[in-house]
PDB file of C-alpha atoms in Angstrom:
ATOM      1  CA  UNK Z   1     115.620  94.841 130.183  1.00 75.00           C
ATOM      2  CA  UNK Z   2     111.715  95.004 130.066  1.00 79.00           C
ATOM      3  CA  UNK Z   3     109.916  91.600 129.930  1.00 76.00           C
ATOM      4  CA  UNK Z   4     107.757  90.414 127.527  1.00 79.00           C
ATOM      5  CA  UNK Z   5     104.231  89.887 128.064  1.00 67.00           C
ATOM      6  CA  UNK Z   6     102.034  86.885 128.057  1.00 64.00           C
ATOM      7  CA  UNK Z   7      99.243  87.108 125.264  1.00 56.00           C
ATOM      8  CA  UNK Z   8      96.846  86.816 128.618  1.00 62.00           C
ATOM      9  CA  UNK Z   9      98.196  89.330 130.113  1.00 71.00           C
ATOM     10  CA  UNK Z  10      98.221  91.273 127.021  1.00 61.00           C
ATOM     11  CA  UNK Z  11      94.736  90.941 126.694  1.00 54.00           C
ATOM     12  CA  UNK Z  12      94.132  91.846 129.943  1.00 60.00           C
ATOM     13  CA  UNK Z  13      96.351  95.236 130.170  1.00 66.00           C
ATOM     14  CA  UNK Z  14      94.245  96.393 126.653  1.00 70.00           C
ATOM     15  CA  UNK Z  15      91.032  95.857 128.294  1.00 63.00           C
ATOM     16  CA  UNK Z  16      92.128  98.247 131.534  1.00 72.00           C
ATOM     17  CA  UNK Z  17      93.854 100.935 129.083  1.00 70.00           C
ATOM     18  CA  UNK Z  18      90.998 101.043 126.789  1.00 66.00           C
ATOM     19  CA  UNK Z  19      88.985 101.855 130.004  1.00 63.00           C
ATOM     20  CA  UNK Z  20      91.008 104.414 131.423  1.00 63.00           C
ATOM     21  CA  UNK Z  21      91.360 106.653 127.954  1.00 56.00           C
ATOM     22  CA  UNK Z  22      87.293 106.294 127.969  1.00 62.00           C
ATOM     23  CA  UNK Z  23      87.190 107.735 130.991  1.00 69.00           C
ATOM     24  CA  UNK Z  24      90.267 110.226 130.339  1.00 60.00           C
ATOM     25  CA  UNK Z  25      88.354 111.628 127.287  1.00 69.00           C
ATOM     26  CA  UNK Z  26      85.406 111.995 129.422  1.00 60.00           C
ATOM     27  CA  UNK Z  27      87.222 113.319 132.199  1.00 66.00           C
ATOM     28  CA  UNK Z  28      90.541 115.404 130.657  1.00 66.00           C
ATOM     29  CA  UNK Z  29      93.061 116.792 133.105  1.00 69.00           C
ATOM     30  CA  UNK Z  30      94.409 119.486 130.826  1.00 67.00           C
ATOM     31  CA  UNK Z  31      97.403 120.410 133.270  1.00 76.00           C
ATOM     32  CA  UNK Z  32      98.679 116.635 132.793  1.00 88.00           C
ATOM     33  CA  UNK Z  33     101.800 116.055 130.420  1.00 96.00           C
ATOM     34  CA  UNK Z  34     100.645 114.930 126.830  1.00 95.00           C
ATOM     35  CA  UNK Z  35     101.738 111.052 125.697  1.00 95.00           C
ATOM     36  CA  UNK Z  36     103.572 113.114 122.750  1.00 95.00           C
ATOM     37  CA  UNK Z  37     105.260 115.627 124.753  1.00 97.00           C
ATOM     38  CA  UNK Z  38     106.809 112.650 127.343  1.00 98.00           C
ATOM     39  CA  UNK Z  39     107.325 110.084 124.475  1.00 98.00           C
ATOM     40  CA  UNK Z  40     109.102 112.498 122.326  1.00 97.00           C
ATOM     41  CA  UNK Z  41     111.521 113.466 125.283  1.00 98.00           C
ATOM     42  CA  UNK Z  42     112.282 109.875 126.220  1.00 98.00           C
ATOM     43  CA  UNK Z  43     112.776 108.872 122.609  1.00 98.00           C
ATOM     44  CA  UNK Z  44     115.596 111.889 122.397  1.00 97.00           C
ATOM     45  CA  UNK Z  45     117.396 110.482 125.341  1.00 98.00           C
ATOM     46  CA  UNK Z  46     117.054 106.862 123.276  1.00 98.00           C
ATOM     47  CA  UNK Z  47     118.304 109.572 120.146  1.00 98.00           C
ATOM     48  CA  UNK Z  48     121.427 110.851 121.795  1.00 98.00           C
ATOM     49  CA  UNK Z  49     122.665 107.978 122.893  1.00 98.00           C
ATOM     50  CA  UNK Z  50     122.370 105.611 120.093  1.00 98.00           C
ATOM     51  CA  UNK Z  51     123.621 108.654 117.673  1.00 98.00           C
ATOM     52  CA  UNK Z  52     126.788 107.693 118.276  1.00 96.00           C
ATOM     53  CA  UNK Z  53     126.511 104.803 116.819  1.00 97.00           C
ATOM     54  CA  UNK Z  54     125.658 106.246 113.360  1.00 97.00           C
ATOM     55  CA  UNK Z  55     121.641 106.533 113.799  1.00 98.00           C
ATOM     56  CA  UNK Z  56     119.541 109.316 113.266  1.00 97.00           C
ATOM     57  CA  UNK Z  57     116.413 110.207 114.869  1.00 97.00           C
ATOM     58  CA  UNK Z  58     113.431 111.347 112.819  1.00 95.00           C
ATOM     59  CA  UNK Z  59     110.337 113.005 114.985  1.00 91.00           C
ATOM     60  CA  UNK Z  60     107.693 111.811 111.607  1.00 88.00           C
ATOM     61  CA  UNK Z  61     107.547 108.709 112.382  1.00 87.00           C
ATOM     62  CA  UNK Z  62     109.032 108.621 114.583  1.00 96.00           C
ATOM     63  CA  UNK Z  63     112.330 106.437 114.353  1.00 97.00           C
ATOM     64  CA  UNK Z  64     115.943 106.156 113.894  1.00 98.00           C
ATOM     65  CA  UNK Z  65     117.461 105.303 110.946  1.00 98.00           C
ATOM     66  CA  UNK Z  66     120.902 104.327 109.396  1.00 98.00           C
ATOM     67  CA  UNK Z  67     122.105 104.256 106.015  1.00 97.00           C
ATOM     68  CA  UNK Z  68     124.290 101.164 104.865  1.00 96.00           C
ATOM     69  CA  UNK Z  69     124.887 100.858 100.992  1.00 96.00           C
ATOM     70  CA  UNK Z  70     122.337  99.301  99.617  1.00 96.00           C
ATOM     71  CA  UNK Z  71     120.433  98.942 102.943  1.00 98.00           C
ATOM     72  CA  UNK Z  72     118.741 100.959 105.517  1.00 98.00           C
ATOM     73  CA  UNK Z  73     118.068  99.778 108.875  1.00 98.00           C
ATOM     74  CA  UNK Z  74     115.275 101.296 110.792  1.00 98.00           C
ATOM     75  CA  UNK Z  75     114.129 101.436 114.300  1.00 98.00           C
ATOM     76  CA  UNK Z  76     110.222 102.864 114.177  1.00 98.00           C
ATOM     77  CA  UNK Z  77     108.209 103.328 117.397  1.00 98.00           C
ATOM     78  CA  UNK Z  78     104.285 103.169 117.254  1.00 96.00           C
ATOM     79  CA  UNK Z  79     102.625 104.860 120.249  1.00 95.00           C
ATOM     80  CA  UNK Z  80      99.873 103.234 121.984  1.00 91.00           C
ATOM     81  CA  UNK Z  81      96.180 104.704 120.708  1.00 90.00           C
ATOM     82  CA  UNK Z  82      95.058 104.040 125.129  1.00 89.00           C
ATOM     83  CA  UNK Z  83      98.194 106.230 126.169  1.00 93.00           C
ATOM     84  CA  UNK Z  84      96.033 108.668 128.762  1.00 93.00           C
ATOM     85  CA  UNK Z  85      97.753 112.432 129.908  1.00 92.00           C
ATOM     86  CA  UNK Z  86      99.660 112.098 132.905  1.00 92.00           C
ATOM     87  CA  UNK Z  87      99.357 108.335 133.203  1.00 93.00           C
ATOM     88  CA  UNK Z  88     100.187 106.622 130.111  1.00 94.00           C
ATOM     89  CA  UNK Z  89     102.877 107.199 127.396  1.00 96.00           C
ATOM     90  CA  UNK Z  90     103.102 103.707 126.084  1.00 96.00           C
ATOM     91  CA  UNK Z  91     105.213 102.713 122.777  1.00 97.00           C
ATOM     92  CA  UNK Z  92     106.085  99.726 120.806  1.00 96.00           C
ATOM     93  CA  UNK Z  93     108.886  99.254 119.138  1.00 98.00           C
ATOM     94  CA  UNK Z  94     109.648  98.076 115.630  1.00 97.00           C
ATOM     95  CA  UNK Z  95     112.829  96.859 113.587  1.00 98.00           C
ATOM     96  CA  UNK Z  96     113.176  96.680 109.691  1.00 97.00           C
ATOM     97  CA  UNK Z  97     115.517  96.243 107.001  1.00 98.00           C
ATOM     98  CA  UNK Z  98     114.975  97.999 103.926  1.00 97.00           C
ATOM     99  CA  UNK Z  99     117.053  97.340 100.411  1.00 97.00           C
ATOM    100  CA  UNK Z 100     116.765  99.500  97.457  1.00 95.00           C
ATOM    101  CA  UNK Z 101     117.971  96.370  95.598  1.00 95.00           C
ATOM    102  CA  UNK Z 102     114.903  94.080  96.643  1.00 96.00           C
ATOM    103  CA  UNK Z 103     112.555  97.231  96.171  1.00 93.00           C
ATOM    104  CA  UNK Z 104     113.628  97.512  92.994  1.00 93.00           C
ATOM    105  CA  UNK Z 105     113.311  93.942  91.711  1.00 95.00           C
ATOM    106  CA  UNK Z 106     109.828  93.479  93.011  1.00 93.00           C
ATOM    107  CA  UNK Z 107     108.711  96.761  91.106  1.00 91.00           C
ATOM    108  CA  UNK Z 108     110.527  95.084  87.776  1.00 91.00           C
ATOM    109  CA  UNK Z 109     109.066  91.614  88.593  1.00 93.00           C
ATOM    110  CA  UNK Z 110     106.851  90.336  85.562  1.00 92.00           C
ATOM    111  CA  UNK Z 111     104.376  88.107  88.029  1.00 93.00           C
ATOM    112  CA  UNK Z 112     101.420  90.492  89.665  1.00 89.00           C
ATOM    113  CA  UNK Z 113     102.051  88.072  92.917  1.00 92.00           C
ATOM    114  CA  UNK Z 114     105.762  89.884  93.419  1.00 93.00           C
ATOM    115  CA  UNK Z 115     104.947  93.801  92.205  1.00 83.00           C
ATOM    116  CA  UNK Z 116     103.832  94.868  95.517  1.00 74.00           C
ATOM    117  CA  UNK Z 117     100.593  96.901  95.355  1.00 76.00           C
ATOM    118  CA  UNK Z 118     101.591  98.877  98.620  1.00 74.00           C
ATOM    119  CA  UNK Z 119     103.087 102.542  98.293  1.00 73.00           C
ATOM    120  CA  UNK Z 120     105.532 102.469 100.438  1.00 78.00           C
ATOM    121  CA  UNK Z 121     108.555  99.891 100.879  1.00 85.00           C
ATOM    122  CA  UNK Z 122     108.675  96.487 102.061  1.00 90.00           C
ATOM    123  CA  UNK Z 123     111.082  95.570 104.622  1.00 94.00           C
ATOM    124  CA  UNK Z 124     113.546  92.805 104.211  1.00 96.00           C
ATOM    125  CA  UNK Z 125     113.102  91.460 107.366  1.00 96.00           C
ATOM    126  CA  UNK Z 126     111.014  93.264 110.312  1.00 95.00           C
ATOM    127  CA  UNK Z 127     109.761  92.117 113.780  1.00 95.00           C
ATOM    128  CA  UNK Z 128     109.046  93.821 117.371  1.00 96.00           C
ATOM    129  CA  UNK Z 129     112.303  94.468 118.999  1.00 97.00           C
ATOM    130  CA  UNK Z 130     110.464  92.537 121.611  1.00 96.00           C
ATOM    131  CA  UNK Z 131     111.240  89.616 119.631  1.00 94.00           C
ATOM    132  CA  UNK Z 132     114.702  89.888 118.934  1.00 96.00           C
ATOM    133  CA  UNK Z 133     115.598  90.121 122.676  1.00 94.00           C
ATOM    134  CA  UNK Z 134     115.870  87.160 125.302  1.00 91.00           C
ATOM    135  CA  UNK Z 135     113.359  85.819 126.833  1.00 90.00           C
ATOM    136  CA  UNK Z 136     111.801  87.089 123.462  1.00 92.00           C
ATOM    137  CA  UNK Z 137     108.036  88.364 123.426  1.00 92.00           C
ATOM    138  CA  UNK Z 138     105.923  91.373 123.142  1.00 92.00           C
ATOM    139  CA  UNK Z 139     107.722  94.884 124.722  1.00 95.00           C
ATOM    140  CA  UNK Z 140     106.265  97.923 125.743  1.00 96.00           C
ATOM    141  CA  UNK Z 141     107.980 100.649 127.232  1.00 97.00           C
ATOM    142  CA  UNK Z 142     105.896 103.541 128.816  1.00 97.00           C
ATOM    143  CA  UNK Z 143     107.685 106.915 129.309  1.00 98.00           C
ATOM    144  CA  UNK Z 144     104.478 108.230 130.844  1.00 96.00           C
ATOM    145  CA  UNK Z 145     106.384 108.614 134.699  1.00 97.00           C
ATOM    146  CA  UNK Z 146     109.087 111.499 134.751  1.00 97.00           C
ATOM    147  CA  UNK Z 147     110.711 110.103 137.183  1.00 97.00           C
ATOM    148  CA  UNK Z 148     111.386 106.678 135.766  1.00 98.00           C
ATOM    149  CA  UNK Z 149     111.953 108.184 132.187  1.00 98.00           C
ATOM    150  CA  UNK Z 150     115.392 108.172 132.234  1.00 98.00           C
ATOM    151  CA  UNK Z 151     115.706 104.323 133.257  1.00 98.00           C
ATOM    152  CA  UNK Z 152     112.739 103.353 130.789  1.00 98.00           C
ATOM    153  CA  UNK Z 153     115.102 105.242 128.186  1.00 98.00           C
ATOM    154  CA  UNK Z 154     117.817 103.443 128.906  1.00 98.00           C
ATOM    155  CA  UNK Z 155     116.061  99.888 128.776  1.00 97.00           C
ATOM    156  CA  UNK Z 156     115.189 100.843 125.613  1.00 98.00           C
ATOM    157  CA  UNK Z 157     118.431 101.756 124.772  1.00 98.00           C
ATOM    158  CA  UNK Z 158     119.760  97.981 126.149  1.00 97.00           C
ATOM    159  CA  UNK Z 159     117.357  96.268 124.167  1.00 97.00           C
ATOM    160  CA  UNK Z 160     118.088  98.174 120.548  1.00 98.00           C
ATOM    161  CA  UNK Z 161     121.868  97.270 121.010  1.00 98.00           C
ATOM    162  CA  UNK Z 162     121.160  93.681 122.043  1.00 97.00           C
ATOM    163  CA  UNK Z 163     117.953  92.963 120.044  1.00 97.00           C
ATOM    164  CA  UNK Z 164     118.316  95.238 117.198  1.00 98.00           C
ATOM    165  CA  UNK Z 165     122.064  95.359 115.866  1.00 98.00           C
ATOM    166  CA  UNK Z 166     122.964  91.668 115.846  1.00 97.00           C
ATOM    167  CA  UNK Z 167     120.355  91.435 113.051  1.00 97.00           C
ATOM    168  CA  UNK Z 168     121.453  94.419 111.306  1.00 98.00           C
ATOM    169  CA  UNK Z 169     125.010  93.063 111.685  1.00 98.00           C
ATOM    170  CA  UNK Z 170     124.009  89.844 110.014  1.00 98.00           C
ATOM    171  CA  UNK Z 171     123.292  91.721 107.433  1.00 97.00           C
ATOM    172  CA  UNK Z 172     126.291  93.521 107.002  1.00 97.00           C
ATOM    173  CA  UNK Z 173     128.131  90.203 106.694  1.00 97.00           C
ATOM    174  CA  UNK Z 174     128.101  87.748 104.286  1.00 97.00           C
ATOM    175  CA  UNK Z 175     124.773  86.516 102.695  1.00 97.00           C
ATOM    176  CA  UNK Z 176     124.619  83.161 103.909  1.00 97.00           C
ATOM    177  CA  UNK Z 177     123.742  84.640 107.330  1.00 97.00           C
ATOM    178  CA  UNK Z 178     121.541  86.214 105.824  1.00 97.00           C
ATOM    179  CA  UNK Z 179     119.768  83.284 103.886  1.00 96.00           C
ATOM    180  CA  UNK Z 180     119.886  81.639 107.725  1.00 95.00           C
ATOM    181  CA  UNK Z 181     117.432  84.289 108.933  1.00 94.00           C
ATOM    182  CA  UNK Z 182     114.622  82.288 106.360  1.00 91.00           C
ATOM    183  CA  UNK Z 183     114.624  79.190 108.740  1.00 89.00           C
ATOM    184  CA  UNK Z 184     112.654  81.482 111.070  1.00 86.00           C
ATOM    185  CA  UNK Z 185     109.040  80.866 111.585  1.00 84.00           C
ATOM    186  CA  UNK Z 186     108.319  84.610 111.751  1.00 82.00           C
ATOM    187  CA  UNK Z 187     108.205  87.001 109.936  1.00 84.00           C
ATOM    188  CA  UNK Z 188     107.791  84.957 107.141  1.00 87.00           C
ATOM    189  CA  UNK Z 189     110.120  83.719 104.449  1.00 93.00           C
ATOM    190  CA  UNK Z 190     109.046  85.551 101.430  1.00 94.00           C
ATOM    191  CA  UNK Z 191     111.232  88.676 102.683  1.00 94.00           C
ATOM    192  CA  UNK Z 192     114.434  87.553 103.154  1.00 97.00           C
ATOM    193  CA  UNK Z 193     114.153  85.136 100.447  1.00 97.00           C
ATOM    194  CA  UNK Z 194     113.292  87.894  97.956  1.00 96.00           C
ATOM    195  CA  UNK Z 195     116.191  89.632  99.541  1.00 97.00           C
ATOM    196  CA  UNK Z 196     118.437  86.931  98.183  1.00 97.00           C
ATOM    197  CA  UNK Z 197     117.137  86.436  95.165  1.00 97.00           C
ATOM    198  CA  UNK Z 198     117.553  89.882  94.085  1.00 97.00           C
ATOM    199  CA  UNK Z 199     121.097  89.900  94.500  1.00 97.00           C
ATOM    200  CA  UNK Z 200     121.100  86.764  91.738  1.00 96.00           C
ATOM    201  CA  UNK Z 201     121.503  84.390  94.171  1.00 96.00           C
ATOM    202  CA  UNK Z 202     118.742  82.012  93.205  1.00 96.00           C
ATOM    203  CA  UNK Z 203     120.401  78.291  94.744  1.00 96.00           C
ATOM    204  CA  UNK Z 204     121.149  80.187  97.947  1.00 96.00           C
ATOM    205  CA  UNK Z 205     117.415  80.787  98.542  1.00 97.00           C
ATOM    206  CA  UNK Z 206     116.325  77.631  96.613  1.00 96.00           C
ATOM    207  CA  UNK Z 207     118.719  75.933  99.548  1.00 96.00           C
ATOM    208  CA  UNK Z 208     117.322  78.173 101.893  1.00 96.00           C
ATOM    209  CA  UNK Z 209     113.814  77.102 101.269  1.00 96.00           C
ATOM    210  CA  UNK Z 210     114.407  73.395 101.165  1.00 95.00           C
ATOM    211  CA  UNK Z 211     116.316  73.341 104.375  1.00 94.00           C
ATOM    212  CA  UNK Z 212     113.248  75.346 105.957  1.00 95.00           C
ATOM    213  CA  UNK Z 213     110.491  72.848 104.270  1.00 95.00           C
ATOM    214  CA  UNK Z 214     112.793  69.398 105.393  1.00 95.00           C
ATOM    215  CA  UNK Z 215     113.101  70.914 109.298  1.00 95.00           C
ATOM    216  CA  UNK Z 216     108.728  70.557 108.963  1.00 95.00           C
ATOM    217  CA  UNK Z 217     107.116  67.441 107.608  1.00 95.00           C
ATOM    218  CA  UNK Z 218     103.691  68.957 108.127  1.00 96.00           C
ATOM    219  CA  UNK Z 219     104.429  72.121 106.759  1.00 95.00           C
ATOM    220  CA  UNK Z 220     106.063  70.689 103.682  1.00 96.00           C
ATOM    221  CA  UNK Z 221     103.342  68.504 102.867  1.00 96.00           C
ATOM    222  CA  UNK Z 222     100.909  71.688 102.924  1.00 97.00           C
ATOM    223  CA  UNK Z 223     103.237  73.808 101.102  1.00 96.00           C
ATOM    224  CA  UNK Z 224     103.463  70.995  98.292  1.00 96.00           C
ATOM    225  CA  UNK Z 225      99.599  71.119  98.156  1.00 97.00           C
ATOM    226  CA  UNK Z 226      99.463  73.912  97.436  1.00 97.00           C
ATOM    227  CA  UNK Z 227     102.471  74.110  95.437  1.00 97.00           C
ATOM    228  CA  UNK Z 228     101.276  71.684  92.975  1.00 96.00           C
ATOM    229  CA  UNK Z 229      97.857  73.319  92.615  1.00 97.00           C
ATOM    230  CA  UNK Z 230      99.555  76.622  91.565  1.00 97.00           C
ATOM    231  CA  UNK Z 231     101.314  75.297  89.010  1.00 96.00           C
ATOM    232  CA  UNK Z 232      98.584  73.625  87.548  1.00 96.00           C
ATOM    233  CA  UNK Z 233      95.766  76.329  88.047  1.00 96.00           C
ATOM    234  CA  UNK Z 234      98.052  79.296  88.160  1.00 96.00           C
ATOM    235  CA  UNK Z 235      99.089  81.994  91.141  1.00 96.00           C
ATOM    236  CA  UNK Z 236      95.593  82.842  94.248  1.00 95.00           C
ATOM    237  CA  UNK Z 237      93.976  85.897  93.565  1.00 92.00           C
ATOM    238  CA  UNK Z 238      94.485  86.744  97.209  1.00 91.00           C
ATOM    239  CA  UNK Z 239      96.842  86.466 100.210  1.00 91.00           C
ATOM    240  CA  UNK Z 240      96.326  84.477 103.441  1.00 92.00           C
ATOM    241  CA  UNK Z 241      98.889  82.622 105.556  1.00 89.00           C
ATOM    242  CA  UNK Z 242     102.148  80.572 105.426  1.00 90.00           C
ATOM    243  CA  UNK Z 243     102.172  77.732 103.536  1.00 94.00           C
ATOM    244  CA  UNK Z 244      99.852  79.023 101.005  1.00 96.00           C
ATOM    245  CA  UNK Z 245     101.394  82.388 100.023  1.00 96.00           C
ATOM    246  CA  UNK Z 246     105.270  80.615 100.612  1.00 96.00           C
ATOM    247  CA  UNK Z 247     104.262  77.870  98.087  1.00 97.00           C
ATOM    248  CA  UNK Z 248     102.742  80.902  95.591  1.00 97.00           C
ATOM    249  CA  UNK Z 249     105.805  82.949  95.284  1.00 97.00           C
ATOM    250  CA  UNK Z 250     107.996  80.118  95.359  1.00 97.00           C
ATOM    251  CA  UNK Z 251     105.719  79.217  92.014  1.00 97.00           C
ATOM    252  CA  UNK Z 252     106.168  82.802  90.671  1.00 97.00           C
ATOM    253  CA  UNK Z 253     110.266  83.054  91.403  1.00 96.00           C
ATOM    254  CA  UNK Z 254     110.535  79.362  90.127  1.00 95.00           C
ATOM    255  CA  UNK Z 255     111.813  78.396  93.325  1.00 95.00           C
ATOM    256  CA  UNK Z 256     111.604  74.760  94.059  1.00 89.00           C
ATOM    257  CA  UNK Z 257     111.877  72.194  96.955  1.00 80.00           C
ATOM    258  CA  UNK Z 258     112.961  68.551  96.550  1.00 66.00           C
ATOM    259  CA  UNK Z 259     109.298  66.480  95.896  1.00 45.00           C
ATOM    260  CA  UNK Z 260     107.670  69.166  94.156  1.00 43.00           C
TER     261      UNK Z 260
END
């Protein structure tokens, strides 16, 4: 499968792309194939294949999607703004799951902190499919070479059926394995523990949160700051970071962790 990148190298590969679209735009070779035209016909070689395993392939987006009762899983692919005709045909790929169930109880939610001011819906759990693969890390795959395309389609393809469907499987299964996903350190908690907690399982995410919080000293201290402060004062008028916006929804769902 493709390897992740160092945040170095990262860095490093942006600068030299952002260089060579300058000079692209400058310079346009007009009988070069577009990034859309080559992404879009390596993403319906990713399309066919992984059809058969009950996902469809939408070109808005784009992405492929599967329905699941309650829950939608989603594969979405965001194409690299540097992608240059001819040369570069970049994408990254992203992996979500979507419940009606949790959309629905953050829209009915009486604190401001849960009702989601966003349009659109909030995934359950999402990360780059980079991340769900091993050695795990940040994965690009560049269709931009026709005569590679068919082997950068089918790393893709590897890495959605390794990285990609053991998650969605957990969450075909029973809920615990779900409520495991919240010991992650990214994305954070507030997703899957919402998740939970609108299927009226409150002590399953009230467990899930403690066990997180006792697994990091430091973190639980900071989280009980805040935690405290919240209670007192009421709910930030804003957003920033883990432990501050963990300890304000745990104050708005009436979640608790042993200490506070």
């Amino acid at each position: 499968m493709a390897s992740p990148r160092s945040f170095a190298d990262l860095v490093a590969a942006t600068a030299r792309q952002k260089l060579a679209a300058a000079n692209a735009r400058q310079n346009p070779d007009v009988a070069a194939e577009k990034p859309r035209e080559a992404i879009f016909h390596g993403l319906q070689m990713v399309g066919d294949a992984i059809a058969a395993d009950g996902f469809s392939f939408t070109r808005s987006g784009p992405k492929f999607s599967q329905k699941s009762g309650d829950l939608t899983f989603e594969i979405t692919v965001q194409s690299d703004r540097n992608n240059v005709a001819g040369q570069r045909a970049a994408i990254w790929v992203h992996v979500g799951v979507y419940s009606k169930s949790l959309t629905a109880w953050r829209k009915n939610h009486p604190s401001d902190w849960i009702r989601p001011k966003a349009s659109f819906p909030i995934p359950v759990f999402g990360n780059q499919l980079g991340y769900l693969c091993d050695p795990a890390g940040w994965v690009e795959w560049d269709f931009a070479d026709k005569t590679k395309r068919r082997s950068v389609a089918d790393d893709l393809i590897t890495s959605i059926r390794v990285g990609a469907y053991p998650l969605f499987a957990i969450f075909q299964g029973a809920i615990e394995g779900v409520a495991a996903l919240s010991d992650q350190d990214w994305p954070p908690q507030e997703g899957v523990l919402s998740y939970i907690l609108s299927l009226g399982r409150a002590p399953l995410a009230t467990d899930s949160l403690r066990n997180h919080l006792d697994k990091r000293p430091k973190f639980r201290r900071d989280f009980e700051k805040f935690y405290e402060q919240f209670s007192q004062m009421g709910l930030p008028p804003y957003r920033t970071a883990i432990p501050h916006d963990l300890a304000a929804f745990a104050v708005a769902t009436g979640l608790t962790s042993s200490g506070s």
